[in-house]
Short mmCIF file of C-alpha atoms and ligand atoms in Angstrom, two decimals:
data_model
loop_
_atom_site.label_atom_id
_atom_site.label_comp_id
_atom_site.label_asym_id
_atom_site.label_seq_id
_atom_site.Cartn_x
_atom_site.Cartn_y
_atom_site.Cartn_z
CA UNK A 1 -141.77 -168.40 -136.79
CA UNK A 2 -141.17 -164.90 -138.40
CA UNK A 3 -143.50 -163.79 -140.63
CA UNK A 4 -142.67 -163.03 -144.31
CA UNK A 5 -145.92 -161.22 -144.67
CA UNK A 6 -147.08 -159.67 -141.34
CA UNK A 7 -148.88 -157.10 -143.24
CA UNK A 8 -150.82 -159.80 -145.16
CA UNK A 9 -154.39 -158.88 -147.25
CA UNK A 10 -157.29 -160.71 -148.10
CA UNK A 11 -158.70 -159.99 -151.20
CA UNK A 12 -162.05 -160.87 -152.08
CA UNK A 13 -163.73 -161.18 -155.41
CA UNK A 14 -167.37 -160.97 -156.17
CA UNK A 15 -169.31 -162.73 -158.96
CA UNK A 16 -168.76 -159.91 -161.10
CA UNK A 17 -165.27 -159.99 -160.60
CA UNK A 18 -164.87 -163.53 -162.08
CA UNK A 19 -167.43 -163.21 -163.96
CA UNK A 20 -165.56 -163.77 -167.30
CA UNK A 21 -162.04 -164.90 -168.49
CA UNK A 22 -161.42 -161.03 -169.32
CA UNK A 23 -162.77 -159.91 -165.72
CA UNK A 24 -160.40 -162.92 -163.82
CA UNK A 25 -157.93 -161.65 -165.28
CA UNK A 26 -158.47 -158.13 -164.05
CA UNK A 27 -158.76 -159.30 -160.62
CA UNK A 28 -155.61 -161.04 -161.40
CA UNK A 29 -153.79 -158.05 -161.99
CA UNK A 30 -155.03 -156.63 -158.89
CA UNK A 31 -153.36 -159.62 -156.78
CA UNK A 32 -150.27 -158.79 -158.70
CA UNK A 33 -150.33 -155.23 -157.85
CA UNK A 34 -150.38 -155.75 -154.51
CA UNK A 35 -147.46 -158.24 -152.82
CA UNK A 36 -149.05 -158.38 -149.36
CA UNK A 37 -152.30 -159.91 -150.49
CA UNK A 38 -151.30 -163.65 -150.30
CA UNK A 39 -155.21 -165.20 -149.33
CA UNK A 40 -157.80 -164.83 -152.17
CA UNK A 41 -161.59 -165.54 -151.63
CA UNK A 42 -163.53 -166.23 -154.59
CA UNK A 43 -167.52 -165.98 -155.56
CA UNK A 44 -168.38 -168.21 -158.20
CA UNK A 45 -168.83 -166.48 -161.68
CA UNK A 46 -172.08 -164.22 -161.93
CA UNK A 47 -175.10 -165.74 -162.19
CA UNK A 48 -173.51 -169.45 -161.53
CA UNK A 49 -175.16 -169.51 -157.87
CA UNK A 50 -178.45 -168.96 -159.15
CA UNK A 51 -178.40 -171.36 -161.79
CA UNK A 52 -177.16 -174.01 -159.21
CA UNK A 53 -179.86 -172.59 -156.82
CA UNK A 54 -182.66 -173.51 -159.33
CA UNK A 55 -181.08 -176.66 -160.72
CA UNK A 56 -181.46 -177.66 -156.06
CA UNK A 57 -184.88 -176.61 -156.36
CA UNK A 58 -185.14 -180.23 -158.18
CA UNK A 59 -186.19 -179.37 -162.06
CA UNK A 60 -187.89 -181.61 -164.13
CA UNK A 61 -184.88 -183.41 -166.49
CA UNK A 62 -185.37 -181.02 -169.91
CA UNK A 63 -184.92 -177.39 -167.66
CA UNK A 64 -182.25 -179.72 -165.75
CA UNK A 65 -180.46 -180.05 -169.21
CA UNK A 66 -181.37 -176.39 -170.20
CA UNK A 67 -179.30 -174.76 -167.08
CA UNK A 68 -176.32 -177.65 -166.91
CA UNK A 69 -175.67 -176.50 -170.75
CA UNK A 70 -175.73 -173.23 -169.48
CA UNK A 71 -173.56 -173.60 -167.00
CA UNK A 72 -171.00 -175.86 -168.61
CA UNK A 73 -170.96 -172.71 -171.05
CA UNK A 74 -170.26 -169.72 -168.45
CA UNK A 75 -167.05 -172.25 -166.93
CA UNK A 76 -166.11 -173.37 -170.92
CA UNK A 77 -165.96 -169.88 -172.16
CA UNK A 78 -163.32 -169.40 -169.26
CA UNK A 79 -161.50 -172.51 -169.50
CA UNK A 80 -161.09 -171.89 -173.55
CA UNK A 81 -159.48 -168.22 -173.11
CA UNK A 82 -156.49 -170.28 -171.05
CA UNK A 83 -153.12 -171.10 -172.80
CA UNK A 84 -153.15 -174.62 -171.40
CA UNK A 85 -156.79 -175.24 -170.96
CA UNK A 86 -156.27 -179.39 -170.39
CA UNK A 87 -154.25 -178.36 -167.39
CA UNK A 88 -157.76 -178.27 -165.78
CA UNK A 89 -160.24 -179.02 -167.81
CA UNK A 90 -160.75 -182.28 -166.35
CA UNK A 91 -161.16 -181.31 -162.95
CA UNK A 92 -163.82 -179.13 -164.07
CA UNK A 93 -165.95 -181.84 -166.38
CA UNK A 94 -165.58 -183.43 -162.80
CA UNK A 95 -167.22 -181.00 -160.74
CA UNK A 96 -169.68 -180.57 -163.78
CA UNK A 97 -170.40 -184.36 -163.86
CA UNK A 98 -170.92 -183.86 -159.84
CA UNK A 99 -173.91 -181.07 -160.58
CA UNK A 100 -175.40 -183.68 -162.75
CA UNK A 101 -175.46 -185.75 -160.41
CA UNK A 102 -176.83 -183.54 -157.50
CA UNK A 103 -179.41 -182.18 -159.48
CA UNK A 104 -180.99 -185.57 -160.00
CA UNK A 105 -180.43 -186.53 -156.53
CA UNK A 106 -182.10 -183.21 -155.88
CA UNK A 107 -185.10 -183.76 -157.77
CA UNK A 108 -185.68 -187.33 -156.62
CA UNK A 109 -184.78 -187.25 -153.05
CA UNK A 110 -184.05 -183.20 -152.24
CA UNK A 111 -182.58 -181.87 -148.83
CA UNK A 112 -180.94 -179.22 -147.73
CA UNK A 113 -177.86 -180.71 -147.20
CA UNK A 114 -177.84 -181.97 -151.05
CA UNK A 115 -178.71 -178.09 -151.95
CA UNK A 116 -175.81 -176.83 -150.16
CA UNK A 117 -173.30 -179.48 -151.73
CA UNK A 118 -174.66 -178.75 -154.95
CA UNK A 119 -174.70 -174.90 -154.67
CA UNK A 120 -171.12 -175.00 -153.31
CA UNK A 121 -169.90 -176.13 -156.62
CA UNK A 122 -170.14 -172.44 -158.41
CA UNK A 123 -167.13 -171.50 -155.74
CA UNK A 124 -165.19 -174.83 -155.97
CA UNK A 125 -164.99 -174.18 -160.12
CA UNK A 126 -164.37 -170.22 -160.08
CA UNK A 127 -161.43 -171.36 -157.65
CA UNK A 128 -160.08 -173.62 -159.50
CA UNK A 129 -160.02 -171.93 -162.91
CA UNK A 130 -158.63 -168.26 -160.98
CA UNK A 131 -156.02 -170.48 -159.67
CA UNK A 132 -155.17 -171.68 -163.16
CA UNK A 133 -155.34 -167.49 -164.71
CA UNK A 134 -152.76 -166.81 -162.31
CA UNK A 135 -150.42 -169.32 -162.36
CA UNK A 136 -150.68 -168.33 -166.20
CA UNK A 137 -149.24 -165.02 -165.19
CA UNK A 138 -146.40 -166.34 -163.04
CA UNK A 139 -147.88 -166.25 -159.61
CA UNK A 140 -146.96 -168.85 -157.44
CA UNK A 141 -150.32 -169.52 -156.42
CA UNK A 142 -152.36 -172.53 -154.82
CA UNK A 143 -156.05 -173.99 -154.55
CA UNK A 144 -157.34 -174.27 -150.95
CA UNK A 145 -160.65 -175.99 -150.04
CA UNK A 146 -162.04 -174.06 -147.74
CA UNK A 147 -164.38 -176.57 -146.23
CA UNK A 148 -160.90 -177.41 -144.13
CA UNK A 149 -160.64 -174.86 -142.26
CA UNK A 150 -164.33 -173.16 -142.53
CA UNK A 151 -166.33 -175.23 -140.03
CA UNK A 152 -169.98 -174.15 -139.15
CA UNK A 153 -173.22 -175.48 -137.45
CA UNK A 154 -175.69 -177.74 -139.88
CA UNK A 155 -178.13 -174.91 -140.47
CA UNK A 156 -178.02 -175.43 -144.06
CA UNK A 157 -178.32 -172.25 -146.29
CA UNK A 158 -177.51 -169.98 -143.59
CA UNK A 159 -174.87 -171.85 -141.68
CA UNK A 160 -173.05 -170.31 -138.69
CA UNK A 161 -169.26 -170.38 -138.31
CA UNK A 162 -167.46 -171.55 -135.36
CA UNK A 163 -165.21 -168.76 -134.99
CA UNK A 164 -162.84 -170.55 -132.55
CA UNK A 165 -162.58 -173.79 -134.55
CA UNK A 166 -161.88 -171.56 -137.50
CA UNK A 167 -159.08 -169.82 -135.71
CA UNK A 168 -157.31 -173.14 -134.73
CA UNK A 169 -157.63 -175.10 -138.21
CA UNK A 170 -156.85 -172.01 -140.35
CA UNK A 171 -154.10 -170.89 -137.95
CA UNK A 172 -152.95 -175.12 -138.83
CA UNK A 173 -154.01 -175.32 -142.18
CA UNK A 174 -153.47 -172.41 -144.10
CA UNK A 175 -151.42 -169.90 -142.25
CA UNK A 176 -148.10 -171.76 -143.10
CA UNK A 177 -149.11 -172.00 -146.87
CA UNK A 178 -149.59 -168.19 -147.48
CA UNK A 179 -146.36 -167.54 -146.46
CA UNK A 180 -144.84 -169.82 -149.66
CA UNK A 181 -147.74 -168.89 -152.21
CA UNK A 182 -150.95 -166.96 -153.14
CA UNK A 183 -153.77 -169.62 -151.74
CA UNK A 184 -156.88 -169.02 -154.01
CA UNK A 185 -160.03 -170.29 -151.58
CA UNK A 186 -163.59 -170.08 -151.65
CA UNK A 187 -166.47 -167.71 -150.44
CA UNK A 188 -169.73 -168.80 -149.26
CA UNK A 189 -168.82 -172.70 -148.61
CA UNK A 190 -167.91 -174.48 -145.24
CA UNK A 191 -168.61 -178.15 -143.61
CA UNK A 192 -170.32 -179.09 -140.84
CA UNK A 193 -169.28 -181.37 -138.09
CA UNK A 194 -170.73 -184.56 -139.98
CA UNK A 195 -168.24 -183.63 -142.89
CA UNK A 196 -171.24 -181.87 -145.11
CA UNK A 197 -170.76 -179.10 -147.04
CA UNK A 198 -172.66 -175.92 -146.14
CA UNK A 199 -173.45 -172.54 -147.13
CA UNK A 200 -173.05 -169.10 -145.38
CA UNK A 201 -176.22 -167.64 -146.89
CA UNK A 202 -176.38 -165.69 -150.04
CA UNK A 203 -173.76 -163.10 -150.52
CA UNK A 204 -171.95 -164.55 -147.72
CA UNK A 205 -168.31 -164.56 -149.69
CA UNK A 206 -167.75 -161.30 -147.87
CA UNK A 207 -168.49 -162.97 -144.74
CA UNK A 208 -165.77 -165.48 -145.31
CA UNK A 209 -163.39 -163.47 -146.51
CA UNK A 210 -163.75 -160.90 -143.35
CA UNK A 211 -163.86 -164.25 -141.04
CA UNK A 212 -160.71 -165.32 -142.78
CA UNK A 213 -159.19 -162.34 -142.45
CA UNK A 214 -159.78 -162.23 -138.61
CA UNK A 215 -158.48 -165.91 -138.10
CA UNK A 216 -155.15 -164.97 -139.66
CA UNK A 217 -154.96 -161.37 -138.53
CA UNK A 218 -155.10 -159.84 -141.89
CA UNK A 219 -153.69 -156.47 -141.60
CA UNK A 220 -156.61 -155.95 -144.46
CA UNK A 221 -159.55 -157.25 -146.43
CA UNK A 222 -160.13 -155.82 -149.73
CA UNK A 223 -163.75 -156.61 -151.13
CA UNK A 224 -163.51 -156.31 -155.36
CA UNK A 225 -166.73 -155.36 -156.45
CA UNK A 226 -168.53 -153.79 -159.21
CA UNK A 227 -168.80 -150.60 -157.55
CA UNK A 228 -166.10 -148.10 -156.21
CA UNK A 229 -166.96 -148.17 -153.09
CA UNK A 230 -170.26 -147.27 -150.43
CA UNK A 231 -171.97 -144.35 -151.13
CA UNK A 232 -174.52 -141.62 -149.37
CA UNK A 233 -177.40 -144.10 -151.38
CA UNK A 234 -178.01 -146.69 -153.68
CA UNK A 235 -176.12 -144.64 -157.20
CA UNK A 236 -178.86 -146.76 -159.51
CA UNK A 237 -181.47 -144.73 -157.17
CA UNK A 238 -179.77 -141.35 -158.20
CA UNK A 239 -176.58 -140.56 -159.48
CA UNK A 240 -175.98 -137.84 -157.34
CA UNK A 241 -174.91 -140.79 -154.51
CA UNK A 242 -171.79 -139.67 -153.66
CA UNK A 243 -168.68 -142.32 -152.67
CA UNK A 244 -167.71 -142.57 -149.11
CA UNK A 245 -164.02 -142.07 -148.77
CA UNK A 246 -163.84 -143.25 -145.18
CA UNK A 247 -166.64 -144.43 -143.06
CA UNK A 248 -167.04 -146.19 -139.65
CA UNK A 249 -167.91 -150.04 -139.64
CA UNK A 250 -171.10 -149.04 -137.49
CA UNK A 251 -172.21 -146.57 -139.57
CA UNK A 252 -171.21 -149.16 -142.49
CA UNK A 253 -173.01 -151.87 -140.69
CA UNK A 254 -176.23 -150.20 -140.27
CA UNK A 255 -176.47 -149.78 -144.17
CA UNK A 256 -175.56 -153.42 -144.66
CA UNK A 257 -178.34 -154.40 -142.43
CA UNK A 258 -180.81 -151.48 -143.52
CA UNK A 259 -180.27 -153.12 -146.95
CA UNK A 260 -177.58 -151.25 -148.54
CA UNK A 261 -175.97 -153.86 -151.08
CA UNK A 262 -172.51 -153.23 -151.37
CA UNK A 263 -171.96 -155.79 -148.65
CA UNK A 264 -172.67 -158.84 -146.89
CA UNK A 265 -174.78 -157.89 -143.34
CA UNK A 266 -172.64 -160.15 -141.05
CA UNK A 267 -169.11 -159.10 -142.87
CA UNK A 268 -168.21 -156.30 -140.91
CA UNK A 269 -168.43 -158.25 -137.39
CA UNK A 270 -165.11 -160.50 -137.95
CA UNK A 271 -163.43 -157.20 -138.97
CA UNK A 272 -165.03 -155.17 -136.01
CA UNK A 273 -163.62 -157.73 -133.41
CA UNK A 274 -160.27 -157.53 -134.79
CA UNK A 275 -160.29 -154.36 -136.09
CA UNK A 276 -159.01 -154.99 -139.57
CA UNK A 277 -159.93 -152.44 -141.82
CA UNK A 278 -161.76 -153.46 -144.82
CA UNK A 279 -161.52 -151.22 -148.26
CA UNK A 280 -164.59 -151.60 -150.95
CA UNK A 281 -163.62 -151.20 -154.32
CA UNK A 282 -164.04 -151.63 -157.95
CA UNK A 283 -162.24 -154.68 -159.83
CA UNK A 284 -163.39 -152.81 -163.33
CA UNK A 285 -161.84 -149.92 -162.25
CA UNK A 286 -159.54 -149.47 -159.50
CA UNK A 287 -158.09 -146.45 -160.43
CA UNK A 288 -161.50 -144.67 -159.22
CA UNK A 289 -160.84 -145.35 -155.46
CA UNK A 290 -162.88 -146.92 -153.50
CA UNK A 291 -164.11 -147.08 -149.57
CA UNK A 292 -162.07 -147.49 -146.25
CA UNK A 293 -164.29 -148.86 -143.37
CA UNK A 294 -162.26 -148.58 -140.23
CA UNK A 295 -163.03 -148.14 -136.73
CA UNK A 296 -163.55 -144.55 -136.07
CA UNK A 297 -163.65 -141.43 -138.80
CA UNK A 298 -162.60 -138.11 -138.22
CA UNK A 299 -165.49 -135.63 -137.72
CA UNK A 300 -168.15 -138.07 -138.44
CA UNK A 301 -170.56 -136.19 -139.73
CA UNK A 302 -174.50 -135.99 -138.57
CA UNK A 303 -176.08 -137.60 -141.94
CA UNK A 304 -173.86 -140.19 -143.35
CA UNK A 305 -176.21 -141.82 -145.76
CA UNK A 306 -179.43 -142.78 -146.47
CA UNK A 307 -180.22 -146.82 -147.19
CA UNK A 308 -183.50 -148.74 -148.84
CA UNK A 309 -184.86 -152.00 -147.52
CA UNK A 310 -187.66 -153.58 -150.09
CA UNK A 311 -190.67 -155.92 -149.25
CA UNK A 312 -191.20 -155.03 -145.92
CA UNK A 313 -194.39 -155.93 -144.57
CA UNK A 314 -196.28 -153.65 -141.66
CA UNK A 315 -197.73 -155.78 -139.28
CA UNK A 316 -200.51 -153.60 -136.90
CA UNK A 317 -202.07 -155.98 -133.54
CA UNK A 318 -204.62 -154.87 -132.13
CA UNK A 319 -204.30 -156.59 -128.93
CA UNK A 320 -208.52 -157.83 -127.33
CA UNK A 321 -209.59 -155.77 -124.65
CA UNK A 322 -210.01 -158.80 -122.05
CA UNK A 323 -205.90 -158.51 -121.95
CA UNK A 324 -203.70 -156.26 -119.88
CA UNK A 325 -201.10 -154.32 -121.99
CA UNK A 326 -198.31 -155.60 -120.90
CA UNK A 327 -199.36 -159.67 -121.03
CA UNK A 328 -200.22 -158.54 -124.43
CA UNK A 329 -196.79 -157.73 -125.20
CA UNK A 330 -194.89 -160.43 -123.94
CA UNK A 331 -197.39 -162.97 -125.73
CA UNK A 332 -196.60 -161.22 -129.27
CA UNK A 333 -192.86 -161.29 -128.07
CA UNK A 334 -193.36 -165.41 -126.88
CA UNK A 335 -194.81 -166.35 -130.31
CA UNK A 336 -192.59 -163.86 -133.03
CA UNK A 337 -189.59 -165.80 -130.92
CA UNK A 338 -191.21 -168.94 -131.43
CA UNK A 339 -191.20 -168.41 -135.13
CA UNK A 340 -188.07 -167.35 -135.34
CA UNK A 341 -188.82 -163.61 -136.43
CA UNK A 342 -186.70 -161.13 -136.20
CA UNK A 343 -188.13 -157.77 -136.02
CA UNK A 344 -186.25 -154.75 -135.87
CA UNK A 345 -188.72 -152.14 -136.18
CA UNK A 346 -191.58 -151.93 -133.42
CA UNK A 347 -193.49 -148.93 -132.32
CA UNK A 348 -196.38 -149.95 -129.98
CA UNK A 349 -199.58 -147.78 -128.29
CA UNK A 350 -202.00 -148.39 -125.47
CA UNK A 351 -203.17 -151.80 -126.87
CA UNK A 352 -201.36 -152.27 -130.15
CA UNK A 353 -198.16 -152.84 -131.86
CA UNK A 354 -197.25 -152.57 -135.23
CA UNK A 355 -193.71 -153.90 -136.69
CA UNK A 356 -192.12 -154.40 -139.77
CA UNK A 357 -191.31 -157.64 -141.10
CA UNK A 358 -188.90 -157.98 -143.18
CA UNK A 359 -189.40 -160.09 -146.01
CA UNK A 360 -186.10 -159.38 -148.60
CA UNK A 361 -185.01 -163.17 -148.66
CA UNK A 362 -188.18 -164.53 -148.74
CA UNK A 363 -189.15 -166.27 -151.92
CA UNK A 364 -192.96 -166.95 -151.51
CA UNK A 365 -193.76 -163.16 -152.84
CA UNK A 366 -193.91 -159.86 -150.53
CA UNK A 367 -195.69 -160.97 -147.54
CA UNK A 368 -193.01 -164.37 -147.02
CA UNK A 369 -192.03 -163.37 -143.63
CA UNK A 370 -196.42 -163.56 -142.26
CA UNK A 371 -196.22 -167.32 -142.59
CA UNK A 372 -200.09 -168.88 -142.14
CA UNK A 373 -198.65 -170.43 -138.85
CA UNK A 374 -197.38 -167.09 -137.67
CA UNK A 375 -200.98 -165.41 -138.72
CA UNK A 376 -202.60 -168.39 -136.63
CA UNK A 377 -200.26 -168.18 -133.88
CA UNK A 378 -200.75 -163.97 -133.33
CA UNK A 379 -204.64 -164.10 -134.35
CA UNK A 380 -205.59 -165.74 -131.07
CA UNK A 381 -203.43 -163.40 -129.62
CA UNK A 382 -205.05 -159.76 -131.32
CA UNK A 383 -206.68 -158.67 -134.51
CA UNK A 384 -203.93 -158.84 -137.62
CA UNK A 385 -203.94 -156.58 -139.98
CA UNK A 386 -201.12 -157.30 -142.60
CA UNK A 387 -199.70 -154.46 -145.37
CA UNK A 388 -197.13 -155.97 -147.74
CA UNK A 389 -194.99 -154.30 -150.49
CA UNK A 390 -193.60 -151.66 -147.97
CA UNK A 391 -190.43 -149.33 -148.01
CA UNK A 392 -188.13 -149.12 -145.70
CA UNK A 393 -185.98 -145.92 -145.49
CA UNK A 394 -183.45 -145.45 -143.04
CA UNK A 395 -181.57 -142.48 -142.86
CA UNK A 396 -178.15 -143.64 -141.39
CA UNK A 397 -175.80 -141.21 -139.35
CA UNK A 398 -174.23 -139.60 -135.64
CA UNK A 399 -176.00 -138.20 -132.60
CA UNK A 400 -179.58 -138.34 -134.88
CA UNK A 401 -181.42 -138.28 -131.22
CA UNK A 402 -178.99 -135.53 -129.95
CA UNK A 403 -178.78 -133.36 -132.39
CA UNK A 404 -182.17 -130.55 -132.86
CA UNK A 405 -183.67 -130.26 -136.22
CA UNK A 406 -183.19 -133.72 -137.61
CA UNK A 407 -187.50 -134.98 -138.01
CA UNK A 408 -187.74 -131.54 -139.70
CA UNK A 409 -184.81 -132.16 -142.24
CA UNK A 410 -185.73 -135.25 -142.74
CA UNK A 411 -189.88 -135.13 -142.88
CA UNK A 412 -189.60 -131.56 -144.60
CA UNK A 413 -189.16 -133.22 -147.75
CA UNK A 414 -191.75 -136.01 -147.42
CA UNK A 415 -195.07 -134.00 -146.97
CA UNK A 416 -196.46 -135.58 -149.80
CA UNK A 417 -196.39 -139.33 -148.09
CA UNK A 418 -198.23 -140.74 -146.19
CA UNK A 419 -195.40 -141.94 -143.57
CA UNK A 420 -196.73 -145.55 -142.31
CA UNK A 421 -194.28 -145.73 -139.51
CA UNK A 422 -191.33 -143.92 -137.93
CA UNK A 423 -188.94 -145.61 -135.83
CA UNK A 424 -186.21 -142.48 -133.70
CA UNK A 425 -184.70 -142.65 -130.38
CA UNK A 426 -183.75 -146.87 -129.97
CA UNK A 427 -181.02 -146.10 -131.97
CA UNK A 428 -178.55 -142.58 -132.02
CA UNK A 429 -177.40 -144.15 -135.40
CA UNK A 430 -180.70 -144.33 -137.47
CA UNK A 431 -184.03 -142.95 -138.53
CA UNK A 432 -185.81 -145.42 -140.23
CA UNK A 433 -189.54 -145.04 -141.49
CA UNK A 434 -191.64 -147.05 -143.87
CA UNK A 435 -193.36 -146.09 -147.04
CA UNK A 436 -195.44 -147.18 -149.75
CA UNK A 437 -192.85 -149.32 -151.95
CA UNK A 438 -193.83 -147.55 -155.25
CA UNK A 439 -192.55 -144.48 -153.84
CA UNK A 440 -189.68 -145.15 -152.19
CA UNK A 441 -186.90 -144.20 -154.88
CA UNK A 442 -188.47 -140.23 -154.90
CA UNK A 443 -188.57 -140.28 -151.29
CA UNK A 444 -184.76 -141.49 -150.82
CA UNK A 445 -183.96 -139.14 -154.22
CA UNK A 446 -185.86 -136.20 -152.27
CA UNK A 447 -183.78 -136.81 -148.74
CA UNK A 448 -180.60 -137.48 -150.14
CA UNK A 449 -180.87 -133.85 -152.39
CA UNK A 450 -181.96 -132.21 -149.00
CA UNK A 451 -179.01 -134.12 -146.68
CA UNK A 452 -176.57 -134.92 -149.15
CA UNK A 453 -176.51 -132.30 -152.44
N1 LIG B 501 -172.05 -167.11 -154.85
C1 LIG B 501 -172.82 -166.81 -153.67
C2 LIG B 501 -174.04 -166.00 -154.05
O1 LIG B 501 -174.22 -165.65 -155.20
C3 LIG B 501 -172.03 -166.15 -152.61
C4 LIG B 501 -171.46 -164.80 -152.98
O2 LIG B 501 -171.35 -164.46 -154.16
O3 LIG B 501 -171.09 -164.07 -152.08
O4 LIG B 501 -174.84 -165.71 -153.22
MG1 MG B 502 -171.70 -160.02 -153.20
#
């Protein structure tokens, strides 16, 4: 079949982007601008997700009626600014009547599976109404449920895709429909082999728009955010940050995972594989530019940026004296992959290790990643000694272990901390260290005016 639109885009907009009639419609005009992107991926409107993410937590029946109203009023203010709001106002009463409905089911009988059907409704209804703003504005344009194509494992909350079954049903399902219109889908949301709806994790619309993008061999994905674009740090931090014109996806995937927030952590591994470039910009204002992340960069240089992980926890074992070092270490490995712990930072001496846990998407407080079993399970082991409310700084950039000078730029400016833990030399992309939380902002605002100003 020849392709009308070989050079096709996905274009992804965050909460912020939909947040509002006024702000759907400036994401509108940014589909409009551009003829080539013919797939859009939708968050639901801001602050929709966590409202739905409460109401799952199964609230008693007067907060219940407290968050529905607000709800229904975030999805009514948008349906009112339409010219033919009863086009779709039923559909949405629907899907409002559904939430009702889940939320009692979740407070009488919860499960994850209910949590994830429920949540998934912030997508379905910012879908649905974006659909509607553009067909207002003369696009031929089309709702698609992504569920039909997006198929993942049953690890509700943090469901995994299957890539390959995603390839075959969207290559089926949806590649012949964005050749004849716009198709409007859904972030965040898939279905599991039982026909359940799941969820990618939070902030995973990114991920499905990049995974979309590399079933259909988008020639791009744009991400529409509330920034324009990734820059040398966190802007709110200090606004010297400067924006990234064009970076490399690893260097842009070690800030995702070193807690940069401009995107998703997993987005950038779809894209990688294909090697579809992916562009970062601003929906409020696209006229500032915004971020390329491509493959390689020319003359990448030796600091690229520096990126701030919260609530870490520093974990120190002290391993007993009856045990050789190294069954020592493969019983704290055994046990931290028993629990399911992913660490990423280790530094170890003659009989102890410390590592950082990371606790960001925990919700029991700062230490949620030290669960009691995991505390039981390692104090057989060693002596524990837990520190919560920790920093972590991670200076991202090229050649860091090749290059001479770079603990001296980088420590120069820190003599006034007392440095918990450095991690240099596992990888030639980052330094990371930990700090005391309540000082992290004038560390990273002291590095980045050495490195970056
Ligand atoms: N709506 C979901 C969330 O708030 C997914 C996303 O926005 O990417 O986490
Ligand atoms: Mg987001």
């Amino acid at each position: 079949m020849t392709r009308i639109y070989p050079q096709f885009v996905v274009a992804k907009f965050g909460g912020t982007s939909v947040a509002d009639f006024d702000a759907m419609n400036r994401s509108a005009s940014i589909v409009l601008a551009d003829p080539n992107v013919r797939l859009v991926v939708l968050s639901a409107s801001a602050g929709v997700t966590n409202l739905l993410v409460e109401l799952s937590e199964g609230l008693e029946s007067p907060q219940q009626l407290d968050k529905l109203e607000t709800l229904r009023t975030i999805q009514y203010n948008i349906i009112s600014r339409l010219r033919q709001p009863s086009v779709i106002s039923a559909e949405i009463d629907n899907l409002l009547d559904n939430i009702g409905q889940l939320a009692h089911t979740a407070m009488t009988s919860p499960s994850t599976a209910i949590s994830d059907e429920l949540v998934s409704h912030g997508e379905l209804i910012s879908s649905l109404l974006f659909a509607e703003v553009l067909r207002e504005r003369q696009v031929e344009s089309s709702w698609f449920d992504a569920r039909s194509v997006m198929r993942t494992d049953s690890n509700y909350g943090c469901a995994e895709p299957d890539v390959n079954a995603l390839a075959e049903l969207a290559e089926l399902h949806l590649r012949p429909r964005i050749e004849q219109a716009v198709m409007v889908t859904q972030g965040f949301i898939g279905r599991d082999s039982a026909g359940h709806t799941t969820t990618l994790g939070r902030g995973g619309s990114d991920y499905t728009a990049s995974l979309l993008g590399e079933a259909l061999h988008a020639a791009r994905v744009d991400i529409w955010t509330d920034v324009a674009g990734i820059y040398t740090t966190d802007p709110r931090i200090t606004p010297t940050a400067k924006r990234i014109d064009n970076i490399s996806f690893s260097e842009a995937s070690d800030m995702a995972a070193y807690g940069a927030k401009v995107l998703h952590p997993a987005t950038l591994m779809p894209a990688m594989r294909k090697n579809i470039p992916v562009f970062v910009g601003s929906s409020k204002d696209t006229a500032a530019g915004g971020t390329l992340v491509c493959c390689t960069t020319e003359n990448p240089p030796r600091y690229r940026a520096v990126a701030v992980r919260r609530k870490q926890t520093l974990l120190r074992l002290q391993g007993l004296d009856s045990e050789p070092t190294h069954r020592f270490l493969a019983q704290i490995f055994a046990i931290l992959a028993q629990h399911s712990v992913a660490v990423d930072l280790i530094t170890t001496s003659e009989n102890s290790i410390a590592l950082a846990l990371d606790s960001t998407h925990a919700t029991s407080g700062d230490d949620g990643a030290l669960t009691s079993a995991l505390f039981t399970a390692l104090s057989s082991h060693c002596r524990v000694e837990a520190e919560t409310g920790l920093a972590l700084i991670t200076l991202v950039g090229n050649q860091l272990t090749h290059a001479a000078g770079v603990c001296q730029d980088v420590f120069a400016r820190l003599e006034e901390h007392a440095v918990r833990m450095i991690c240099h030399g596992a990888s030639n992309n980052t330094l990371c260290f930990l700090l005391p939380g309540d000082v992290a902002d004038g560390a990273v605002k002291a590095l980045h005016h050495r490195l970056f100003e």
